[in-house]
Amino acid sequence: MLAFFVRRVIYAIIAMWAVSVISFVIINLPAGDFVTTYIATQLATGNLILEDEAESLREFYGLNDPVYVQYAKWMTRILQGQLGFSFEFEAPVRTVLGMNLLNTVLLGAGAVLFIWTVAIPIGIYSAVKQYSPGDYIATFFGFLGLGIPDFLIALVMAWVIFDTTGFLATDLYSAGYRTAPWSLAKIWDLAKHLVLPVVILGTAGTATLVRITRANLLDELKKPYVTTARAKGLTEWQIIMKYPVRYALNPVISLTAYILPFIISGSVVLSYVLDLPTIGRDFLRALTAQDIYLSGAVILFSGWLTIIGTFGSDLLLAWVDPRIRLEED
Amino acid sequence: MVAGSQTGPQADTPGALVEDIEAEGEIEVMSQRQLIWRRFRRHRLAMAATVVVALFYLIVIFSDFLATNDPEDIEAARQYTPPQWLRLFDGWKPDLHVCKLVGKRDEFLRKVYEADCDQKVDVQIFAKGYEYSLFGLKLDRHLFGVNDPEVTAEDAIFILGTDVQGRDLYSRLMRGTRLSLLIGLTGIFISLVVGTSLGAVSGFYGGFVDNLIQRSIEIIRSIPTVPLYLGLAAAFPADWSVERRFFAITIVVSLFAWTELARVVRGRYLAMRQEDFVTAAITAGASQRRIIFRHMLPSFYSHIIAASTLNLAFMVISETTLSFLGLGLLPPAISYGTLLFTAQNIQTVALAPWLLIPGIFVVVLVLSLNFMGDGIRDAADPYGS
Amino acid sequence: MSEKPAGLDAEPVISVRDLETHFFTDEGIVRAVDGVNFDVHPGTTMGIVGESGCGKSITAKSILQIVEAPGRIVNGEINYRRGSGETVNLLNYESGSGNMRAIRGGDISMIFQEPMTSFSGLHTFGNQIDEALRLHTNLAKQERFDLAVDWLARVGIPNPVQRMHEYPFRFSGGQLQRAMIAMAMCTNPRVLIADEPTTALDVTTQAQILDLLQRMQEENDMAILFITHDLGVISEIADEVTVMYLGKVVESGPVFSFFDEPKHPYSRALQTSIPSMFTSSRERLPSISGSIPHPQNRPSGCAFHPRCQSFMEGTCDVGEPELVSVNEEQEVSCFLYEER
């Protein structure tokens, strides 16, 4: 167990480092440094920036240093919590992202919970009642969820809701609560607004998970230990719930790690279509404006969130599977 | 198989009954390829999906022939024209036509079109239309359409309606299919080269190289693709030419796709090294080259095809998503993504729902590719569930 | 083995009559068990032998009605004589009914071929054995635990208390088979069905498990239905033998007569394919010519005729022989013994 844990921690750290390098490379890809871009945009709006002012900006952000020093400085600042300044929003990146990072986590976690609560029972039902009409319906919707890009699901669902009820399903807070301090009423308001995005975001993942749960369970149901349990005189339902379901849950948990990047990806697209205040929406704005600190931070955080989530699912897996938990160190 | 040619005990426990695995004469011997084909054919859904995918590729080749109007043709006056569905009969008489659109002014004095089924526009087969080139030939015939349509809506046909600039959605969809699938195909080619070679290297050398490649794949797979793609795509200067952007985006969408392929190739390679027929080939003194190319590669062709088919679906979705967000292909390029880009907000969709029709194409294509890929994979793996 | 066990004269505890279990597959119906008859007498061991695919395991599973889909019992009777002397046809119970489940693991227990995969790797052994006791006894939790520990000790597993809390992957194959026997025996079944319980084990462990089963049988006066393809094992453990070929019984009788005077050409062929002390090392061991036909490709007439040494054209490939008595003890299904 200890060896497993240590291995996973080391792996997570390496992955987080790799993601930080990739983010750094991406924010440095655009031609010319961002100070030049900043000056150009300022010029366009009529603000004149003097050359020595520009030079001091370059100095401050270390743009005259070699690349690896720039990376080291950037990384150090991020680890200290200084994420840089967003030129687009004219505020520190931390302030811009702040709340929205929490919203993103809420949305992602909500989607994972939704996927679990919906996909596992449907997957079990589909496997136990293989080839029943219910199984066919589940399989059909599963494939549909798999084939439709997230933004299309979002667009169509939001349109249908708008068309039938006149309700524009956007944003995560009602106008009155957006800046209000946290209260039960605000949480309730947020929960109401989260439902549609969570469902949309979870659809593709649910489809994948139903398929995997079903396939795994079908495999497990043929295993000898099920026959043993049957020969003991358990009811079919007791057998299924106690043994194969337990087995099938393992891949479900490890699959969550696999789905997580797609959920984060989906949340970016979804936030754009539904105008949700997540880091995804800020990200697109930052990208179009070449606001590098903001977009770099978003790439970095979406990658890190995924890695932390994956690490969590690994621990969960170790907790439910004695074969990993009791592994000799 | 001659009955009884097998002599000598095969069993390892004394007294165990002799079991003969060879089949009786009536059972034919089939090659690997025949077996896969036979199993694939039984998979009806996969067969149907393959036909659909083939149709999409016909569109790629004959997109201009299938189009009815010049996809670039702009006419503001006919913006957001609703679809004029093709009608095959007039009463009981077979007659290919659409209802004529009649221009009116609404209360805000804007020009709107309404279908008037009392007047019909006849649709001809092999109608004369805009010029295009196919296989190097200059042609002006189209599968169907109105001979020499004028730009006004009254005598042109828009079977799937028009967009905000009055361009014919159906014709644009034919063109868009071409670009979206070409991106996918080019991407497949790139990921095929990168994926199979890295997978083979990983499986062949093992050890440190294998570890390095495998860990890199895991890290790449743990990064959410959309932020990564978007970050990369945003780095491309907006003034790049359409072609340059096309290739850049293709490379971006194949960044992720090769990992799956490398994993499959490595996995199959490692599994196969243990297989009896490879051991048999080695014992028979076959060279390394011969073993890899003659014995091993053919047995995972189908796995590569399956993985590539599923990858193609993934790439179509990626391109569509990127372009939809305005960071992939940019207009005037026509792809599924740029077509859906015109249906960005709910208000527009509510006004002109037919703008989502390209989405239906994406869904049908992606689903068909998924079914086809699953079918090939199941057929290729007789012992898999 | 030399003396005849008393149980053979008693009323059978299980009497299988005309059992037919078919598999309804996409390719057609496979008659895996096609009219099987045999009796199991109290306190004795009935061995069922046959090659893979002859339907012996399906027969065993049919008794407990745990045949997996698409298999279905379509005909026959499985008469079980309770301790009280009352006889019931188990096939009158629905597979999922409480009555049938009370029989499974209670009156009739079963052990399986692969001990490694026959336990759930995600549950402790104690959890899995407790389940059997919870279902079939009224004991309290602690009593059940003590009883399980007691059984583990009886089947020869060291440190039984500690073992109760361990997961199956910590056990060796032989230990797991012992543990499975303990799990099957702890409810004091009247019949134990053993489906190739020694096949996956090495020879030494095999012998130990057979000894254990015989000891359990003597201590608990229990009948055993022992399924195997291994004639060596049969000769050690069985009192009576039933030979199956392609879903049908071809011969049955006491174990000595089977080895001394096999009647059916198949039984004879089986025995000559075993190496013996008297076979010289240079001699090629004869094997049964041909191979088992595909179940869907069942030969006409006597299913064994294409491989039979005594094949009689116009007889064996035309009609099906019936199981008839050839003396007081042996029954055989072959035209060589049928008056035509």
PDB file of N, CA and C in Angstrom, chain A residues 184-225:
ATOM      1  N   LEU A 184     -27.545  30.183   2.622  1.00  0.00           N
ATOM      2  CA  LEU A 184     -28.259  28.980   2.180  1.00  0.00           C
ATOM      3  C   LEU A 184     -29.026  29.246   0.899  1.00  0.00           C
ATOM      4  N   ALA A 185     -29.630  30.432   0.847  1.00  0.00           N
ATOM      5  CA  ALA A 185     -30.427  30.788  -0.323  1.00  0.00           C
ATOM      6  C   ALA A 185     -29.551  30.851  -1.573  1.00  0.00           C
ATOM      7  N   LYS A 186     -28.336  31.356  -1.420  1.00  0.00           N
ATOM      8  CA  LYS A 186     -27.449  31.470  -2.558  1.00  0.00           C
ATOM      9  C   LYS A 186     -27.012  30.067  -3.017  1.00  0.00           C
ATOM     10  N   ILE A 187     -26.728  29.193  -2.054  1.00  0.00           N
ATOM     11  CA  ILE A 187     -26.332  27.828  -2.399  1.00  0.00           C
ATOM     12  C   ILE A 187     -27.466  27.129  -3.148  1.00  0.00           C
ATOM     13  N   TRP A 188     -28.683  27.319  -2.664  1.00  0.00           N
ATOM     14  CA  TRP A 188     -29.847  26.713  -3.299  1.00  0.00           C
ATOM     15  C   TRP A 188     -29.993  27.233  -4.732  1.00  0.00           C
ATOM     16  N   ASP A 189     -29.784  28.538  -4.871  1.00  0.00           N
ATOM     17  CA  ASP A 189     -29.870  29.163  -6.190  1.00  0.00           C
ATOM     18  C   ASP A 189     -28.816  28.567  -7.124  1.00  0.00           C
ATOM     19  N   LEU A 190     -27.607  28.393  -6.597  1.00  0.00           N
ATOM     20  CA  LEU A 190     -26.517  27.832  -7.382  1.00  0.00           C
ATOM     21  C   LEU A 190     -26.848  26.399  -7.788  1.00  0.00           C
ATOM     22  N   ALA A 191     -27.369  25.637  -6.814  1.00  0.00           N
ATOM     23  CA  ALA A 191     -27.700  24.236  -7.082  1.00  0.00           C
ATOM     24  C   ALA A 191     -28.702  24.134  -8.227  1.00  0.00           C
ATOM     25  N   LYS A 192     -29.713  25.024  -8.197  1.00  0.00           N
ATOM     26  CA  LYS A 192     -30.723  25.006  -9.256  1.00  0.00           C
ATOM     27  C   LYS A 192     -30.085  25.271 -10.617  1.00  0.00           C
ATOM     28  N   HIS A 193     -29.175  26.238 -10.616  1.00  0.00           N
ATOM     29  CA  HIS A 193     -28.547  26.594 -11.888  1.00  0.00           C
ATOM     30  C   HIS A 193     -27.562  25.535 -12.365  1.00  0.00           C
ATOM     31  N   LEU A 194     -27.055  24.737 -11.428  1.00  0.00           N
ATOM     32  CA  LEU A 194     -26.056  23.727 -11.798  1.00  0.00           C
ATOM     33  C   LEU A 194     -26.673  22.530 -12.520  1.00  0.00           C
ATOM     34  N   VAL A 195     -27.982  22.294 -12.272  1.00  0.00           N
ATOM     35  CA  VAL A 195     -28.576  21.060 -12.770  1.00  0.00           C
ATOM     36  C   VAL A 195     -28.356  20.857 -14.266  1.00  0.00           C
ATOM     37  N   LEU A 196     -28.765  21.824 -15.068  1.00  0.00           N
ATOM     38  CA  LEU A 196     -28.663  21.635 -16.521  1.00  0.00           C
ATOM     39  C   LEU A 196     -27.213  21.461 -16.980  1.00  0.00           C
ATOM     40  N   PRO A 197     -26.293  22.354 -16.576  1.00  0.00           N
ATOM     41  CA  PRO A 197     -24.897  22.155 -17.003  1.00  0.00           C
ATOM     42  C   PRO A 197     -24.344  20.804 -16.580  1.00  0.00           C
ATOM     43  N   VAL A 198     -24.680  20.373 -15.367  1.00  0.00           N
ATOM     44  CA  VAL A 198     -24.164  19.091 -14.883  1.00  0.00           C
ATOM     45  C   VAL A 198     -24.695  17.948 -15.742  1.00  0.00           C
ATOM     46  N   VAL A 199     -25.994  18.022 -16.055  1.00  0.00           N
ATOM     47  CA  VAL A 199     -26.580  16.960 -16.874  1.00  0.00           C
ATOM     48  C   VAL A 199     -25.916  16.934 -18.254  1.00  0.00           C
ATOM     49  N   ILE A 200     -25.765  18.108 -18.854  1.00  0.00           N
ATOM     50  CA  ILE A 200     -25.168  18.164 -20.190  1.00  0.00           C
ATOM     51  C   ILE A 200     -23.736  17.650 -20.155  1.00  0.00           C
ATOM     52  N   LEU A 201     -23.003  18.134 -19.159  1.00  0.00           N
ATOM     53  CA  LEU A 201     -21.596  17.766 -19.058  1.00  0.00           C
ATOM     54  C   LEU A 201     -21.452  16.273 -18.791  1.00  0.00           C
ATOM     55  N   GLY A 202     -22.412  15.721 -18.053  1.00  0.00           N
ATOM     56  CA  GLY A 202     -22.300  14.321 -17.672  1.00  0.00           C
ATOM     57  C   GLY A 202     -22.765  13.353 -18.743  1.00  0.00           C
ATOM     58  N   THR A 203     -23.458  13.846 -19.768  1.00  0.00           N
ATOM     59  CA  THR A 203     -24.091  12.927 -20.709  1.00  0.00           C
ATOM     60  C   THR A 203     -23.099  11.999 -21.409  1.00  0.00           C
ATOM     61  N   ALA A 204     -22.047  12.591 -21.972  1.00  0.00           N
ATOM     62  CA  ALA A 204     -21.093  11.762 -22.711  1.00  0.00           C
ATOM     63  C   ALA A 204     -20.403  10.764 -21.777  1.00  0.00           C
ATOM     64  N   GLY A 205     -20.015  11.247 -20.585  1.00  0.00           N
ATOM     65  CA  GLY A 205     -19.360  10.374 -19.617  1.00  0.00           C
ATOM     66  C   GLY A 205     -20.285   9.254 -19.174  1.00  0.00           C
ATOM     67  N   THR A 206     -21.574   9.604 -18.975  1.00  0.00           N
ATOM     68  CA  THR A 206     -22.539   8.589 -18.583  1.00  0.00           C
ATOM     69  C   THR A 206     -22.609   7.501 -19.640  1.00  0.00           C
ATOM     70  N   ALA A 207     -22.631   7.933 -20.909  1.00  0.00           N
ATOM     71  CA  ALA A 207     -22.713   6.970 -21.999  1.00  0.00           C
ATOM     72  C   ALA A 207     -21.527   6.009 -21.945  1.00  0.00           C
ATOM     73  N   THR A 208     -20.336   6.567 -21.778  1.00  0.00           N
ATOM     74  CA  THR A 208     -19.149   5.719 -21.717  1.00  0.00           C
ATOM     75  C   THR A 208     -19.239   4.758 -20.535  1.00  0.00           C
ATOM     76  N   LEU A 209     -19.616   5.309 -19.398  1.00  0.00           N
ATOM     77  CA  LEU A 209     -19.605   4.510 -18.188  1.00  0.00           C
ATOM     78  C   LEU A 209     -20.669   3.410 -18.210  1.00  0.00           C
ATOM     79  N   VAL A 210     -21.831   3.700 -18.796  1.00  0.00           N
ATOM     80  CA  VAL A 210     -22.865   2.665 -18.904  1.00  0.00           C
ATOM     81  C   VAL A 210     -22.313   1.501 -19.713  1.00  0.00           C
ATOM     82  N   ARG A 211     -21.657   1.852 -20.807  1.00  0.00           N
ATOM     83  CA  ARG A 211     -21.112   0.819 -21.679  1.00  0.00           C
ATOM     84  C   ARG A 211     -20.075  -0.032 -20.940  1.00  0.00           C
ATOM     85  N   ILE A 212     -19.191   0.652 -20.211  1.00  0.00           N
ATOM     86  CA  ILE A 212     -18.126  -0.075 -19.505  1.00  0.00           C
ATOM     87  C   ILE A 212     -18.703  -0.918 -18.373  1.00  0.00           C
ATOM     88  N   THR A 213     -19.618  -0.313 -17.588  1.00  0.00           N
ATOM     89  CA  THR A 213     -20.212  -1.058 -16.479  1.00  0.00           C
ATOM     90  C   THR A 213     -20.911  -2.296 -17.003  1.00  0.00           C
ATOM     91  N   ARG A 214     -21.667  -2.117 -18.066  1.00  0.00           N
ATOM     92  CA  ARG A 214     -22.412  -3.232 -18.637  1.00  0.00           C
ATOM     93  C   ARG A 214     -21.457  -4.326 -19.098  1.00  0.00           C
ATOM     94  N   ALA A 215     -20.432  -3.924 -19.864  1.00  0.00           N
ATOM     95  CA  ALA A 215     -19.508  -4.921 -20.397  1.00  0.00           C
ATOM     96  C   ALA A 215     -18.776  -5.651 -19.272  1.00  0.00           C
ATOM     97  N   ASN A 216     -18.323  -4.893 -18.271  1.00  0.00           N
ATOM     98  CA  ASN A 216     -17.620  -5.517 -17.150  1.00  0.00           C
ATOM     99  C   ASN A 216     -18.505  -6.471 -16.380  1.00  0.00           C
ATOM    100  N   LEU A 217     -19.727  -6.016 -16.145  1.00  0.00           N
ATOM    101  CA  LEU A 217     -20.647  -6.833 -15.366  1.00  0.00           C
ATOM    102  C   LEU A 217     -20.970  -8.114 -16.125  1.00  0.00           C
ATOM    103  N   LEU A 218     -21.160  -7.996 -17.430  1.00  0.00           N
ATOM    104  CA  LEU A 218     -21.444  -9.192 -18.234  1.00  0.00           C
ATOM    105  C   LEU A 218     -20.281 -10.181 -18.124  1.00  0.00           C
ATOM    106  N   ASP A 219     -19.063  -9.640 -18.140  1.00  0.00           N
ATOM    107  CA  ASP A 219     -17.886 -10.500 -17.968  1.00  0.00           C
ATOM    108  C   ASP A 219     -17.900 -11.161 -16.604  1.00  0.00           C
ATOM    109  N   GLU A 220     -18.146 -10.337 -15.569  1.00  0.00           N
ATOM    110  CA  GLU A 220     -18.090 -10.846 -14.205  1.00  0.00           C
ATOM    111  C   GLU A 220     -19.159 -11.894 -13.948  1.00  0.00           C
ATOM    112  N   LEU A 221     -20.332 -11.688 -14.567  1.00  0.00           N
ATOM    113  CA  LEU A 221     -21.440 -12.620 -14.316  1.00  0.00           C
ATOM    114  C   LEU A 221     -21.114 -14.029 -14.782  1.00  0.00           C
ATOM    115  N   LYS A 222     -20.129 -14.144 -15.671  1.00  0.00           N
ATOM    116  CA  LYS A 222     -19.771 -15.471 -16.175  1.00  0.00           C
ATOM    117  C   LYS A 222     -18.667 -16.111 -15.344  1.00  0.00           C
ATOM    118  N   LYS A 223     -18.134 -15.367 -14.354  1.00  0.00           N
ATOM    119  CA  LYS A 223     -17.001 -15.886 -13.599  1.00  0.00           C
ATOM    120  C   LYS A 223     -17.426 -17.005 -12.650  1.00  0.00           C
ATOM    121  N   PRO A 224     -16.494 -17.938 -12.373  1.00  0.00           N
ATOM    122  CA  PRO A 224     -16.825 -19.072 -11.503  1.00  0.00           C
ATOM    123  C   PRO A 224     -17.314 -18.663 -10.115  1.00  0.00           C
ATOM    124  N   TYR A 225     -16.796 -17.541  -9.590  1.00  0.00           N
ATOM    125  CA  TYR A 225     -17.208 -17.205  -8.224  1.00  0.00           C
ATOM    126  C   TYR A 225     -18.696 -16.892  -8.136  1.00  0.00           C
TER     127      TYR A 225
END
